[in-house]
mmCIF file of C-alpha atoms in Angstrom:
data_model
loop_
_atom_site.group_PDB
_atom_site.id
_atom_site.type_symbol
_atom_site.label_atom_id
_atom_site.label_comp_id
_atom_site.label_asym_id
_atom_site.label_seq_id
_atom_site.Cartn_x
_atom_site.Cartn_y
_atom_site.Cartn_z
ATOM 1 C CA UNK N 943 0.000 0.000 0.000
ATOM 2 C CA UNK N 944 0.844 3.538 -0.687
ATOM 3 C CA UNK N 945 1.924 5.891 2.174
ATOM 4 C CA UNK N 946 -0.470 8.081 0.687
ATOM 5 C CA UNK N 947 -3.719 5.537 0.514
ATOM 6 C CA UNK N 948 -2.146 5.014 3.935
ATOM 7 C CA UNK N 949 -2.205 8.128 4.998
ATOM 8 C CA UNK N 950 -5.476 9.321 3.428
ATOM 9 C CA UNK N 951 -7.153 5.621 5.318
ATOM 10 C CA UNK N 952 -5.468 7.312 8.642
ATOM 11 C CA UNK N 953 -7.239 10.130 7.865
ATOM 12 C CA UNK N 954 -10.952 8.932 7.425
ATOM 13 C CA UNK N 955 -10.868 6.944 10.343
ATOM 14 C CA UNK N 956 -10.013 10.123 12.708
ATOM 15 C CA UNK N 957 -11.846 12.378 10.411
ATOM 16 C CA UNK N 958 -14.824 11.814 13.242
ATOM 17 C CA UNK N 959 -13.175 10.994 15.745
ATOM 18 C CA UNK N 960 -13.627 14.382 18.796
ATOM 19 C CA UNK N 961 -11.044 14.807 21.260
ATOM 20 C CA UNK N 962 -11.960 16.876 24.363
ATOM 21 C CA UNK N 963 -8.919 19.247 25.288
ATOM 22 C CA UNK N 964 -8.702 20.443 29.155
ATOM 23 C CA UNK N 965 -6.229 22.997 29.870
ATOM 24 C CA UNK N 966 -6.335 26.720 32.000
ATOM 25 C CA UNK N 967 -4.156 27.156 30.140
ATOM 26 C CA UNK N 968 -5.276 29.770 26.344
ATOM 27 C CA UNK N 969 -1.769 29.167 24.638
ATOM 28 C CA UNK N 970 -2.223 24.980 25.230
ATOM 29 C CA UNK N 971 -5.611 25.061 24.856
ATOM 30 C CA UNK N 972 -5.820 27.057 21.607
ATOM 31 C CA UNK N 973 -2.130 25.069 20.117
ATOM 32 C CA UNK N 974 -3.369 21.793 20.700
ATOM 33 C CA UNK N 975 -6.646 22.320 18.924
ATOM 34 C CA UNK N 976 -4.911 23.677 16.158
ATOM 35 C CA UNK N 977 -2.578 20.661 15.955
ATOM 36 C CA UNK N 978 -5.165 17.889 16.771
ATOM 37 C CA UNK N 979 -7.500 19.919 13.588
ATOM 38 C CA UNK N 980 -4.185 19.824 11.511
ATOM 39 C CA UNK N 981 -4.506 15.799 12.014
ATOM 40 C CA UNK N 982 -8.193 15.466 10.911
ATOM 41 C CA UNK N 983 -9.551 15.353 14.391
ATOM 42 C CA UNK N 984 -12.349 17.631 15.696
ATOM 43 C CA UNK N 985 -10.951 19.570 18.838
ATOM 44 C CA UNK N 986 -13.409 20.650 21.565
ATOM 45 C CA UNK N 987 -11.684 22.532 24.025
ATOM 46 C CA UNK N 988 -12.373 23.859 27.524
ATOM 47 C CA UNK N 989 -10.807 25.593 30.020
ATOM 48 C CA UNK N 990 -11.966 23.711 33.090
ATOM 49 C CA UNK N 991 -13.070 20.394 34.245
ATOM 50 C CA UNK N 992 -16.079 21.997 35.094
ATOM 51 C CA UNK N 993 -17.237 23.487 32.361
ATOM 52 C CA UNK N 994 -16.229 20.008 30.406
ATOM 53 C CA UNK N 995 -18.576 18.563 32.854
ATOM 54 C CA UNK N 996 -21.398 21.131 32.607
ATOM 55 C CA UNK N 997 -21.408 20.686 28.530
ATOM 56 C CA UNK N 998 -22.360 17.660 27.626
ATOM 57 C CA UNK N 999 -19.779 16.773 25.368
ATOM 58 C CA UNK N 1000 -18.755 13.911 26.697
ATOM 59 C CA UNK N 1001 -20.950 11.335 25.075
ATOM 60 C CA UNK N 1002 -19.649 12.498 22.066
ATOM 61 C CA UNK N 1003 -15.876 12.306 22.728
ATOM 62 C CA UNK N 1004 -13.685 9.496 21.903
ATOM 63 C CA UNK N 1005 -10.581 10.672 24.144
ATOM 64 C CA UNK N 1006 -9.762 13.530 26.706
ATOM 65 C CA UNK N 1007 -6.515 15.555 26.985
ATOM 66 C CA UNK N 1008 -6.433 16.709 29.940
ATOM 67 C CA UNK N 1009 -3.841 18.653 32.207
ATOM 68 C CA UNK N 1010 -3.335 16.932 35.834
ATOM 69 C CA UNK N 1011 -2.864 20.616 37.899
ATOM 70 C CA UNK N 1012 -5.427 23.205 37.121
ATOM 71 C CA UNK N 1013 -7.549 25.947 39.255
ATOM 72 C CA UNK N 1014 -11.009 24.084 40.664
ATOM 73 C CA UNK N 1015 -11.390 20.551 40.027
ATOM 74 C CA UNK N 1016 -8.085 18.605 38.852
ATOM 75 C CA UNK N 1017 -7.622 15.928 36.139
ATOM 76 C CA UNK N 1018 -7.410 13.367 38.722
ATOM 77 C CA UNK N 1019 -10.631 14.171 39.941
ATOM 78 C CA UNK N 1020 -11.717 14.827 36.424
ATOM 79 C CA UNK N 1021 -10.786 11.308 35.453
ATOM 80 C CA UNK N 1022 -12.515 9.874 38.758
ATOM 81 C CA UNK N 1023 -15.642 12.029 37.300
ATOM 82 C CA UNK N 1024 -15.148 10.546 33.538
ATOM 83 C CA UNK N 1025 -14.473 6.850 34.177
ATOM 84 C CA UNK N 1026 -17.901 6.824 36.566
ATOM 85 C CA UNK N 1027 -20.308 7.930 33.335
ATOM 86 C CA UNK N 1028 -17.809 6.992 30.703
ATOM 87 C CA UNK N 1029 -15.648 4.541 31.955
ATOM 88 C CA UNK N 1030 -14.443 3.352 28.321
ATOM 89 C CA UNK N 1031 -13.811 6.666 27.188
ATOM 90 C CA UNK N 1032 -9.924 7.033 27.403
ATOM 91 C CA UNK N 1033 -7.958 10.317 29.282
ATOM 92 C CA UNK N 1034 -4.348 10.942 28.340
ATOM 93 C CA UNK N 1035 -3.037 13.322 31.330
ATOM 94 C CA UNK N 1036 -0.534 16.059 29.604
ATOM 95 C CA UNK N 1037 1.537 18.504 32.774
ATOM 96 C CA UNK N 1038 4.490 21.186 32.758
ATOM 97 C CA UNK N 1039 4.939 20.045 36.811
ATOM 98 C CA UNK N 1040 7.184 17.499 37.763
ATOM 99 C CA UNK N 1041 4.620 14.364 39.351
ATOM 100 C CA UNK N 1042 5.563 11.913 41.595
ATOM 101 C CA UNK N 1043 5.473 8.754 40.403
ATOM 102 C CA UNK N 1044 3.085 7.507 43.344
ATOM 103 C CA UNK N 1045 0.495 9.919 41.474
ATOM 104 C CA UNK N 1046 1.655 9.231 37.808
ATOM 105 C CA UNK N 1047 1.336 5.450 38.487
ATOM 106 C CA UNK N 1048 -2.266 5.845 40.053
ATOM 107 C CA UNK N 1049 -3.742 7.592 37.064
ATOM 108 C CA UNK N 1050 -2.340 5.222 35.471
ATOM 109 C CA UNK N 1051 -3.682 2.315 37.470
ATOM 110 C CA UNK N 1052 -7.398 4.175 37.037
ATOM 111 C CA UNK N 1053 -7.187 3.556 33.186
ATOM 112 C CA UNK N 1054 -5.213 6.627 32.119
ATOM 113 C CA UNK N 1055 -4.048 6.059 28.714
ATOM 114 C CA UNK N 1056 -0.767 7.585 28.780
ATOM 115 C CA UNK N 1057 1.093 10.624 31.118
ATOM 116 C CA UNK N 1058 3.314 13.180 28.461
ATOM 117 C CA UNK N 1059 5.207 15.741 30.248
ATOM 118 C CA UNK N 1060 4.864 19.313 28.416
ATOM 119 C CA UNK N 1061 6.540 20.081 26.338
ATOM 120 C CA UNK N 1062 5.710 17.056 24.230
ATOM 121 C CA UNK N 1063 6.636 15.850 20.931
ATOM 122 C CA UNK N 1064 3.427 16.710 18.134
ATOM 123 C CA UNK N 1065 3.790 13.056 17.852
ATOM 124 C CA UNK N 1066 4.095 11.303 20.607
ATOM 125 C CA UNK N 1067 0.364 12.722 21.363
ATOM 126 C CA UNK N 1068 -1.047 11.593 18.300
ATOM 127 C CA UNK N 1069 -0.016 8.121 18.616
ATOM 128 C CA UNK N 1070 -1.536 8.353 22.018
ATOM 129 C CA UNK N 1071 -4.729 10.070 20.913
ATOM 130 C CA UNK N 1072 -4.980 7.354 18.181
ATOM 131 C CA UNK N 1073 -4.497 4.415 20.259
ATOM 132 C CA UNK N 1074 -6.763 5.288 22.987
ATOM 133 C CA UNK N 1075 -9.566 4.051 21.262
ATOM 134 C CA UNK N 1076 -8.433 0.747 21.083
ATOM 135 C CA UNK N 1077 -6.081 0.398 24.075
ATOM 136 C CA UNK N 1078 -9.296 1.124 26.345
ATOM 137 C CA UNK N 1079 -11.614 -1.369 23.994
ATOM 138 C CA UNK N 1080 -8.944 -4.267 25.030
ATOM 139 C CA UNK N 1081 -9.284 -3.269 28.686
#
């Protein structure tokens, strides 16, 4: 096969695919939806747990990016909050902070897809964001 039939297959099978984006952060929130639009997914971002929450968007979303420290209500609370109404729907935790590894190991061991440390390689996240999917359909 082609790398271009390759990559235009790669491409219709994320074409649908939404990916929530949690971050207080504007200049992460606004960069990462760029990149994940660049890649044929649809971005939905927010800049809080709670207003992820309060929106309903959920349902819809077939992985969360999510930051572990933010003002309000954390990832690891958000991720408690997502895995009791979704609890196939995969989170991959993104920080700037350096995390212990008692607390990088227990999102882990509550179904976190993957931990990336900012700043991350463009793709490094997208073969996270793709895998999710499946990685949480074999769990």
């Amino acid at each position: 096969m082609s790398a271009h039939l390759e990559l235009v297959l790669t491409m219709e099978n994320i074409a649908a695919q939404i990916v929530v984006v949690v971050d207080d952060d504007f200049r992460v929130r606004q960069s990462l939806g760029c990149l994940l639009e660049s890649a044929g997914y649809e971005p939905v971002v927010f800049s809080s747990a709670e207003e992820l929450l309060q929106s309903g968007k959920l349902t819809a979303a077939t992985c969360v990016i999510t930051d572990i420290r933010m003002p309000g209500m954390d990832g690891i609370e958000l991720q408690r909050r997502i895995k009791r109404e979704h609890p196939t729907l995969p989170v991959v935790f993104i920080t700037a902070h350096n995390i212990s590894d008692e607390i990088r190991l227990k999102v882990l061991e509550h179904g976190a897809v993957d931990f990336l440390y900012k700043p991350f390689d463009a793709a490094d996240l997208f073969e996270r964001v793709q895998a999710a999917p499946a990685k949480t359909r074999e769990t």
